[in-house]
PDB file of C-alpha atoms in Angstrom:
ATOM      1  CA  MET A   4      41.226 -55.295 -73.392  1.00  0.00           C
ATOM      2  CA  THR A   5      38.798 -54.128 -70.637  1.00  0.00           C
ATOM      3  CA  SER A   6      41.242 -54.191 -67.699  1.00  0.00           C
ATOM      4  CA  ALA A   7      39.053 -55.109 -64.356  1.00  0.00           C
ATOM      5  CA  GLY A   8      37.853 -51.998 -61.938  1.00  0.00           C
ATOM      6  CA  SER A   9      37.473 -49.483 -64.753  1.00  0.00           C
ATOM      7  CA  ASP A  10      34.151 -48.328 -66.178  1.00  0.00           C
ATOM      8  CA  ASP A  11      34.836 -47.665 -69.651  1.00  0.00           C
ATOM      9  CA  THR A  12      30.672 -48.243 -70.305  1.00  0.00           C
ATOM     10  CA  PRO A  13      29.466 -44.689 -72.423  1.00  0.00           C
ATOM     11  CA  GLN A  14      27.725 -42.543 -70.973  1.00  0.00           C
ATOM     12  CA  GLU A  15      25.191 -40.475 -72.424  1.00  0.00           C
ATOM     13  CA  PRO A  16      25.900 -36.793 -73.509  1.00  0.00           C
ATOM     14  CA  GLY A  17      24.922 -34.505 -70.576  1.00  0.00           C
ATOM     15  CA  SER A  18      24.884 -37.312 -67.926  1.00  0.00           C
ATOM     16  CA  ASP A  19      28.206 -36.219 -66.154  1.00  0.00           C
ATOM     17  CA  LYS A  20      28.290 -37.650 -63.095  1.00  0.00           C
ATOM     18  CA  THR A  21      30.667 -35.450 -61.516  1.00  0.00           C
ATOM     19  CA  GLY A  22      28.823 -32.514 -62.867  1.00  0.00           C
ATOM     20  CA  SER A  23      25.390 -33.997 -61.833  1.00  0.00           C
ATOM     21  CA  ASP A  24      26.236 -34.406 -58.159  1.00  0.00           C
ATOM     22  CA  GLY A  25      28.366 -31.017 -57.968  1.00  0.00           C
ATOM     23  CA  SER A  26      25.181 -29.633 -59.362  1.00  0.00           C
ATOM     24  CA  GLY A  27      22.721 -31.404 -56.984  1.00  0.00           C
ATOM     25  CA  SER A  28      24.727 -30.623 -53.984  1.00  0.00           C
ATOM     26  CA  GLY A  29      25.366 -26.893 -54.648  1.00  0.00           C
ATOM     27  CA  SER A  30      21.505 -26.995 -54.768  1.00  0.00           C
ATOM     28  CA  ALA A  31      20.781 -28.310 -51.804  1.00  0.00           C
ATOM     29  CA  ASP A  32      23.469 -26.681 -49.925  1.00  0.00           C
ATOM     30  CA  THR A  33      21.968 -23.438 -51.161  1.00  0.00           C
ATOM     31  CA  ALA A  34      18.527 -24.355 -50.101  1.00  0.00           C
ATOM     32  CA  SER A  35      19.797 -25.640 -47.052  1.00  0.00           C
ATOM     33  CA  GLY A  36      21.578 -21.859 -46.400  1.00  0.00           C
ATOM     34  CA  ASP A  37      18.175 -20.149 -47.604  1.00  0.00           C
ATOM     35  CA  GLY A  38      16.709 -22.421 -45.127  1.00  0.00           C
ATOM     36  CA  ARG A  39      18.910 -21.264 -42.223  1.00  0.00           C
ATOM     37  CA  HIS A  40      18.799 -17.943 -43.171  1.00  0.00           C
ATOM     38  CA  GLY A  41      15.054 -17.582 -43.198  1.00  0.00           C
ATOM     39  CA  SER A  42      14.591 -19.432 -39.732  1.00  0.00           C
ATOM     40  CA  GLU A  43      16.165 -16.531 -37.879  1.00  0.00           C
ATOM     41  CA  PRO A  44      14.336 -15.752 -34.974  1.00  0.00           C
ATOM     42  CA  ARG A  45      12.566 -12.035 -35.424  1.00  0.00           C
ATOM     43  CA  LEU A  46      11.071 -10.048 -32.335  1.00  0.00           C
ATOM     44  CA  SER A  47       7.387  -8.790 -32.949  1.00  0.00           C
ATOM     45  CA  PRO A  48       6.542  -5.519 -33.199  1.00  0.00           C
ATOM     46  CA  ALA A  49       4.387  -6.057 -29.894  1.00  0.00           C
ATOM     47  CA  LEU A  50       7.463  -7.672 -27.891  1.00  0.00           C
ATOM     48  CA  ILE A  51       9.592  -4.709 -28.765  1.00  0.00           C
ATOM     49  CA  ALA A  52       7.249  -2.145 -27.868  1.00  0.00           C
ATOM     50  CA  THR A  53       7.103  -3.730 -24.324  1.00  0.00           C
ATOM     51  CA  LEU A  54      10.973  -4.045 -23.767  1.00  0.00           C
ATOM     52  CA  VAL A  55      10.918  -0.387 -24.673  1.00  0.00           C
ATOM     53  CA  ALA A  56       7.991   0.490 -22.117  1.00  0.00           C
ATOM     54  CA  ILE A  57       9.233  -1.414 -19.348  1.00  0.00           C
ATOM     55  CA  PRO A  58      12.465   0.435 -18.426  1.00  0.00           C
ATOM     56  CA  VAL A  59      10.464   3.451 -19.029  1.00  0.00           C
ATOM     57  CA  MET A  60       7.851   2.572 -16.521  1.00  0.00           C
ATOM     58  CA  VAL A  61      10.187   1.838 -14.123  1.00  0.00           C
ATOM     59  CA  ILE A  62      11.823   5.360 -14.078  1.00  0.00           C
ATOM     60  CA  ALA A  63       8.677   7.110 -13.916  1.00  0.00           C
ATOM     61  CA  GLY A  64       7.879   4.915 -10.858  1.00  0.00           C
ATOM     62  CA  PHE A  65      10.996   6.421  -9.657  1.00  0.00           C
ATOM     63  CA  ILE A  66      10.306   9.619 -10.516  1.00  0.00           C
ATOM     64  CA  ALA A  67       7.124   9.775  -8.470  1.00  0.00           C
ATOM     65  CA  TYR A  68       8.391   8.192  -5.500  1.00  0.00           C
ATOM     66  CA  ALA A  69      11.006  10.608  -5.305  1.00  0.00           C
ATOM     67  CA  ALA A  70       8.460  13.461  -5.833  1.00  0.00           C
ATOM     68  CA  LEU A  71       6.485  12.002  -3.168  1.00  0.00           C
ATOM     69  CA  ARG A  72       9.168  12.038  -0.911  1.00  0.00           C
ATOM     70  CA  SER A  73      10.598  15.230  -1.592  1.00  0.00           C
ATOM     71  CA  ASP A  74       6.859  16.972  -0.266  1.00  0.00           C
ATOM     72  CA  PRO A  75       6.227  14.979   2.890  1.00  0.00           C
ATOM     73  CA  THR A  76       3.019  14.978   4.431  1.00  0.00           C
ATOM     74  CA  ASN A  77       1.553  13.982   7.691  1.00  0.00           C
ATOM     75  CA  PRO A  78      -1.698  12.575   9.415  1.00  0.00           C
ATOM     76  CA  VAL A  79      -2.210  15.793  11.487  1.00  0.00           C
ATOM     77  CA  GLU A  80      -2.600  18.120   8.013  1.00  0.00           C
ATOM     78  CA  SER A  81      -5.911  15.946   7.553  1.00  0.00           C
ATOM     79  CA  TYR A  82      -7.485  16.155  10.615  1.00  0.00           C
ATOM     80  CA  THR A  83     -11.038  17.980  10.845  1.00  0.00           C
ATOM     81  CA  ALA A  84     -10.876  21.566  12.352  1.00  0.00           C
ATOM     82  CA  GLU A  85     -13.528  21.842  14.915  1.00  0.00           C
ATOM     83  CA  GLU A  86     -12.551  25.795  15.556  1.00  0.00           C
ATOM     84  CA  THR A  87     -11.188  28.321  12.563  1.00  0.00           C
ATOM     85  CA  ALA A  88      -9.960  31.112  15.338  1.00  0.00           C
ATOM     86  CA  SER A  89     -10.432  31.218  18.884  1.00  0.00           C
ATOM     87  CA  LYS A  90      -8.775  33.628  22.135  1.00  0.00           C
ATOM     88  CA  GLU A  91      -6.984  30.151  23.362  1.00  0.00           C
ATOM     89  CA  CYS A  92      -5.811  28.894  20.058  1.00  0.00           C
ATOM     90  CA  ALA A  93      -4.228  32.182  19.292  1.00  0.00           C
ATOM     91  CA  ALA A  94      -2.774  32.386  23.301  1.00  0.00           C
ATOM     92  CA  LEU A  95      -1.132  28.808  22.762  1.00  0.00           C
ATOM     93  CA  LEU A  96       0.841  29.320  19.328  1.00  0.00           C
ATOM     94  CA  GLU A  97       1.906  32.519  20.932  1.00  0.00           C
ATOM     95  CA  LYS A  98       3.848  31.006  23.994  1.00  0.00           C
ATOM     96  CA  ALA A  99       4.789  27.848  22.149  1.00  0.00           C
ATOM     97  CA  PRO A 100       8.754  27.477  21.903  1.00  0.00           C
ATOM     98  CA  GLU A 101      10.365  29.791  19.402  1.00  0.00           C
ATOM     99  CA  THR A 102      12.628  26.765  18.114  1.00  0.00           C
ATOM    100  CA  PHE A 103      13.823  22.976  18.760  1.00  0.00           C
ATOM    101  CA  GLU A 104      16.797  21.573  18.588  1.00  0.00           C
ATOM    102  CA  GLY A 105      17.484  20.892  14.479  1.00  0.00           C
ATOM    103  CA  TYR A 106      14.276  22.844  13.273  1.00  0.00           C
ATOM    104  CA  GLY A 107      13.806  26.462  11.970  1.00  0.00           C
ATOM    105  CA  ALA A 108      11.879  29.661  13.863  1.00  0.00           C
ATOM    106  CA  LYS A 109       8.420  29.070  14.185  1.00  0.00           C
ATOM    107  CA  GLU A 110       5.644  29.910  11.659  1.00  0.00           C
ATOM    108  CA  ILE A 111       2.260  30.641  12.714  1.00  0.00           C
ATOM    109  CA  SER A 112      -0.298  30.635   9.781  1.00  0.00           C
ATOM    110  CA  GLU A 113      -4.333  30.632  11.413  1.00  0.00           C
ATOM    111  CA  ASN A 114      -4.795  27.974  14.048  1.00  0.00           C
ATOM    112  CA  ARG A 115      -1.410  25.947  13.249  1.00  0.00           C
ATOM    113  CA  ALA A 116       2.144  26.592  14.276  1.00  0.00           C
ATOM    114  CA  SER A 117       5.142  24.839  12.493  1.00  0.00           C
ATOM    115  CA  TRP A 118       9.013  24.596  12.817  1.00  0.00           C
ATOM    116  CA  PRO A 119      10.847  23.672   9.531  1.00  0.00           C
ATOM    117  CA  ALA A 120      13.123  20.778   9.549  1.00  0.00           C
ATOM    118  CA  GLN A 121      16.629  22.023   9.158  1.00  0.00           C
ATOM    119  CA  GLY A 122      17.376  18.943   6.835  1.00  0.00           C
ATOM    120  CA  SER A 123      15.713  15.838   5.580  1.00  0.00           C
ATOM    121  CA  GLY A 124      12.588  14.902   7.497  1.00  0.00           C
ATOM    122  CA  ASP A 125       8.895  16.392   8.463  1.00  0.00           C
ATOM    123  CA  ASP A 126       8.399  19.718  10.365  1.00  0.00           C
ATOM    124  CA  ILE A 127       6.915  19.555  13.881  1.00  0.00           C
ATOM    125  CA  LEU A 128       3.139  20.682  13.468  1.00  0.00           C
ATOM    126  CA  LEU A 129       0.865  22.030  15.983  1.00  0.00           C
ATOM    127  CA  ARG A 130      -2.329  22.400  15.384  1.00  0.00           C
ATOM    128  CA  CYS A 131      -5.342  23.823  17.567  1.00  0.00           C
ATOM    129  CA  GLY A 132      -8.888  23.532  17.556  1.00  0.00           C
ATOM    130  CA  VAL A 133      -8.950  20.243  16.031  1.00  0.00           C
ATOM    131  CA  ALA A 134     -12.379  17.612  16.342  1.00  0.00           C
ATOM    132  CA  ARG A 135     -12.157  15.143  19.096  1.00  0.00           C
ATOM    133  CA  PRO A 136     -10.376  11.766  17.802  1.00  0.00           C
ATOM    134  CA  ALA A 137     -13.290   9.588  16.870  1.00  0.00           C
ATOM    135  CA  GLU A 138     -11.493   6.485  18.011  1.00  0.00           C
ATOM    136  CA  LEU A 139     -10.976   7.749  21.517  1.00  0.00           C
ATOM    137  CA  ALA A 140     -12.966   5.052  23.581  1.00  0.00           C
ATOM    138  CA  PRO A 141     -12.845   4.069  27.156  1.00  0.00           C
ATOM    139  CA  ASP A 142     -10.406   1.185  26.482  1.00  0.00           C
ATOM    140  CA  SER A 143      -7.647   4.059  24.713  1.00  0.00           C
ATOM    141  CA  ARG A 144      -4.313   4.441  25.844  1.00  0.00           C
ATOM    142  CA  LEU A 145      -3.247   7.622  27.006  1.00  0.00           C
ATOM    143  CA  GLN A 146       0.247   9.123  27.423  1.00  0.00           C
ATOM    144  CA  LEU A 147       0.721  11.459  30.447  1.00  0.00           C
ATOM    145  CA  VAL A 148       3.471  14.104  29.347  1.00  0.00           C
ATOM    146  CA  GLN A 149       4.493  15.791  32.245  1.00  0.00           C
ATOM    147  CA  ALA A 150       6.905  19.572  32.078  1.00  0.00           C
ATOM    148  CA  SER A 151       8.696  20.513  34.920  1.00  0.00           C
ATOM    149  CA  GLY A 152       6.383  22.316  37.244  1.00  0.00           C
ATOM    150  CA  HIS A 153       3.150  21.313  35.724  1.00  0.00           C
ATOM    151  CA  ARG A 154       0.431  18.844  36.096  1.00  0.00           C
ATOM    152  CA  GLY A 155       0.502  17.363  32.827  1.00  0.00           C
ATOM    153  CA  VAL A 156      -1.194  16.530  29.684  1.00  0.00           C
ATOM    154  CA  GLN A 157      -2.845  13.350  28.518  1.00  0.00           C
ATOM    155  CA  TRP A 158      -2.060  12.598  24.674  1.00  0.00           C
ATOM    156  CA  PHE A 159      -4.032  10.216  22.792  1.00  0.00           C
ATOM    157  CA  ILE A 160      -1.638   8.577  19.591  1.00  0.00           C
ATOM    158  CA  THR A 161      -3.655   8.924  16.809  1.00  0.00           C
ATOM    159  CA  ASP A 162      -1.419   8.014  14.002  1.00  0.00           C
ATOM    160  CA  THR A 163       2.317   6.341  13.730  1.00  0.00           C
ATOM    161  CA  VAL A 164       3.912   6.401  10.663  1.00  0.00           C
ATOM    162  CA  GLU A 165       6.793   4.135  10.230  1.00  0.00           C
ATOM    163  CA  GLY A 166      10.313   5.933  10.033  1.00  0.00           C
ATOM    164  CA  SER A 167       8.495   9.014   9.968  1.00  0.00           C
ATOM    165  CA  GLY A 168       6.750  10.029  13.253  1.00  0.00           C
ATOM    166  CA  GLN A 169       3.801  10.111  15.462  1.00  0.00           C
ATOM    167  CA  ALA A 170       0.451  12.203  15.796  1.00  0.00           C
ATOM    168  CA  TYR A 171      -1.247  13.122  19.094  1.00  0.00           C
ATOM    169  CA  VAL A 172      -4.047  14.577  20.337  1.00  0.00           C
ATOM    170  CA  ALA A 173      -4.246  16.397  23.741  1.00  0.00           C
ATOM    171  CA  VAL A 174      -7.573  15.164  25.173  1.00  0.00           C
ATOM    172  CA  ASP A 175      -7.977  16.966  28.547  1.00  0.00           C
ATOM    173  CA  HIS A 176      -8.053  20.317  27.926  1.00  0.00           C
ATOM    174  CA  ARG A 177     -10.010  22.506  25.753  1.00  0.00           C
ATOM    175  CA  PRO A 178      -9.623  22.790  22.581  1.00  0.00           C
ATOM    176  CA  TYR A 179      -8.389  19.708  21.639  1.00  0.00           C
ATOM    177  CA  VAL A 180      -4.957  20.137  20.077  1.00  0.00           C
ATOM    178  CA  ALA A 181      -3.038  17.859  17.869  1.00  0.00           C
ATOM    179  CA  LEU A 182       0.834  17.695  17.873  1.00  0.00           C
ATOM    180  CA  TRP A 183       2.977  15.937  14.713  1.00  0.00           C
ATOM    181  CA  VAL A 184       6.435  14.729  16.095  1.00  0.00           C
ATOM    182  CA  PRO A 185       8.664  13.578  13.423  1.00  0.00           C
ATOM    183  CA  SER A 186      10.992  10.523  14.712  1.00  0.00           C
ATOM    184  CA  THR A 187      14.203  12.131  14.780  1.00  0.00           C
ATOM    185  CA  ALA A 188      12.884  15.500  16.877  1.00  0.00           C
ATOM    186  CA  GLY A 189      13.033  13.527  20.086  1.00  0.00           C
ATOM    187  CA  ASN A 190      10.687  14.489  23.405  1.00  0.00           C
ATOM    188  CA  ALA A 191      11.212  17.949  23.592  1.00  0.00           C
ATOM    189  CA  PRO A 192       8.724  18.929  21.626  1.00  0.00           C
ATOM    190  CA  ILE A 193       5.935  17.271  23.251  1.00  0.00           C
ATOM    191  CA  THR A 194       7.262  17.698  26.766  1.00  0.00           C
ATOM    192  CA  ASP A 195       7.675  21.564  25.895  1.00  0.00           C
ATOM    193  CA  ILE A 196       4.359  22.030  24.271  1.00  0.00           C
ATOM    194  CA  SER A 197       2.715  19.948  27.021  1.00  0.00           C
ATOM    195  CA  GLY A 198       3.924  22.771  29.728  1.00  0.00           C
ATOM    196  CA  VAL A 199       2.643  25.791  27.281  1.00  0.00           C
ATOM    197  CA  ILE A 200      -0.958  23.876  27.321  1.00  0.00           C
ATOM    198  CA  ASP A 201      -1.437  23.461  30.629  1.00  0.00           C
ATOM    199  CA  GLU A 202      -0.509  27.095  31.458  1.00  0.00           C
ATOM    200  CA  THR A 203      -2.746  28.528  28.488  1.00  0.00           C
ATOM    201  CA  LEU A 204      -5.700  26.102  28.137  1.00  0.00           C
ATOM    202  CA  ALA A 205      -8.585  25.002  30.525  1.00  0.00           C
ATOM    203  CA  ARG A 206      -8.447  21.845  31.844  1.00  0.00           C
ATOM    204  CA  GLY A 207     -11.867  19.718  30.234  1.00  0.00           C
ATOM    205  CA  PRO A 208     -13.117  16.250  30.964  1.00  0.00           C
ATOM    206  CA  LEU A 209     -12.115  12.825  29.301  1.00  0.00           C
ATOM    207  CA  ASP A 210     -14.724  12.346  26.564  1.00  0.00           C
ATOM    208  CA  LEU A 211     -14.291   8.837  26.058  1.00  0.00           C
ATOM    209  CA  GLY A 212     -17.651   8.327  23.668  1.00  0.00           C
ATOM    210  CA  ARG A 213     -19.191   5.992  26.525  1.00  0.00           C
TER     211      ARG A 213
END
């Protein structure tokens, strides 16, 4: 007698449900697992090269910036020279102060004198015999600097470098004289040098390019 709820139907050989289901399930799991493994994201060679190159470029940029900062320059270096040598320039450089506070002893080379900074920052630079500033015009603002006991010198500001200093050209004496004053040097350099210019160089008319 067959009891209700039981399945006594004969099964064909090799058609074991449990084995078939288990085999099917295993195949599905294997396929699923292989699919997950094969779908893992992989970085392309181009992307890897880019990720490696970015930090290298940043480091190279910092090195270049540091190299430029370690060799500071100022605009006066590039001014056109009008006279290669003159007795007036030689006398001016000879009488210029030997030193300024915070700077080393005066160094003379051709028509220029410099005072090396005793630390970070630019040197003070004085150049004699530069060309008349092309920007000098009737509406240009001039700065009169008077040393004690002198008439004074009119300076034209030719360049300002933020956080570094200012460049001036004395425009009422001949030859023209350019001066670079670092922002940390104070007023002593331009004041003292103005006195030496008054004592050494002849006065000349203001050439405002009219």
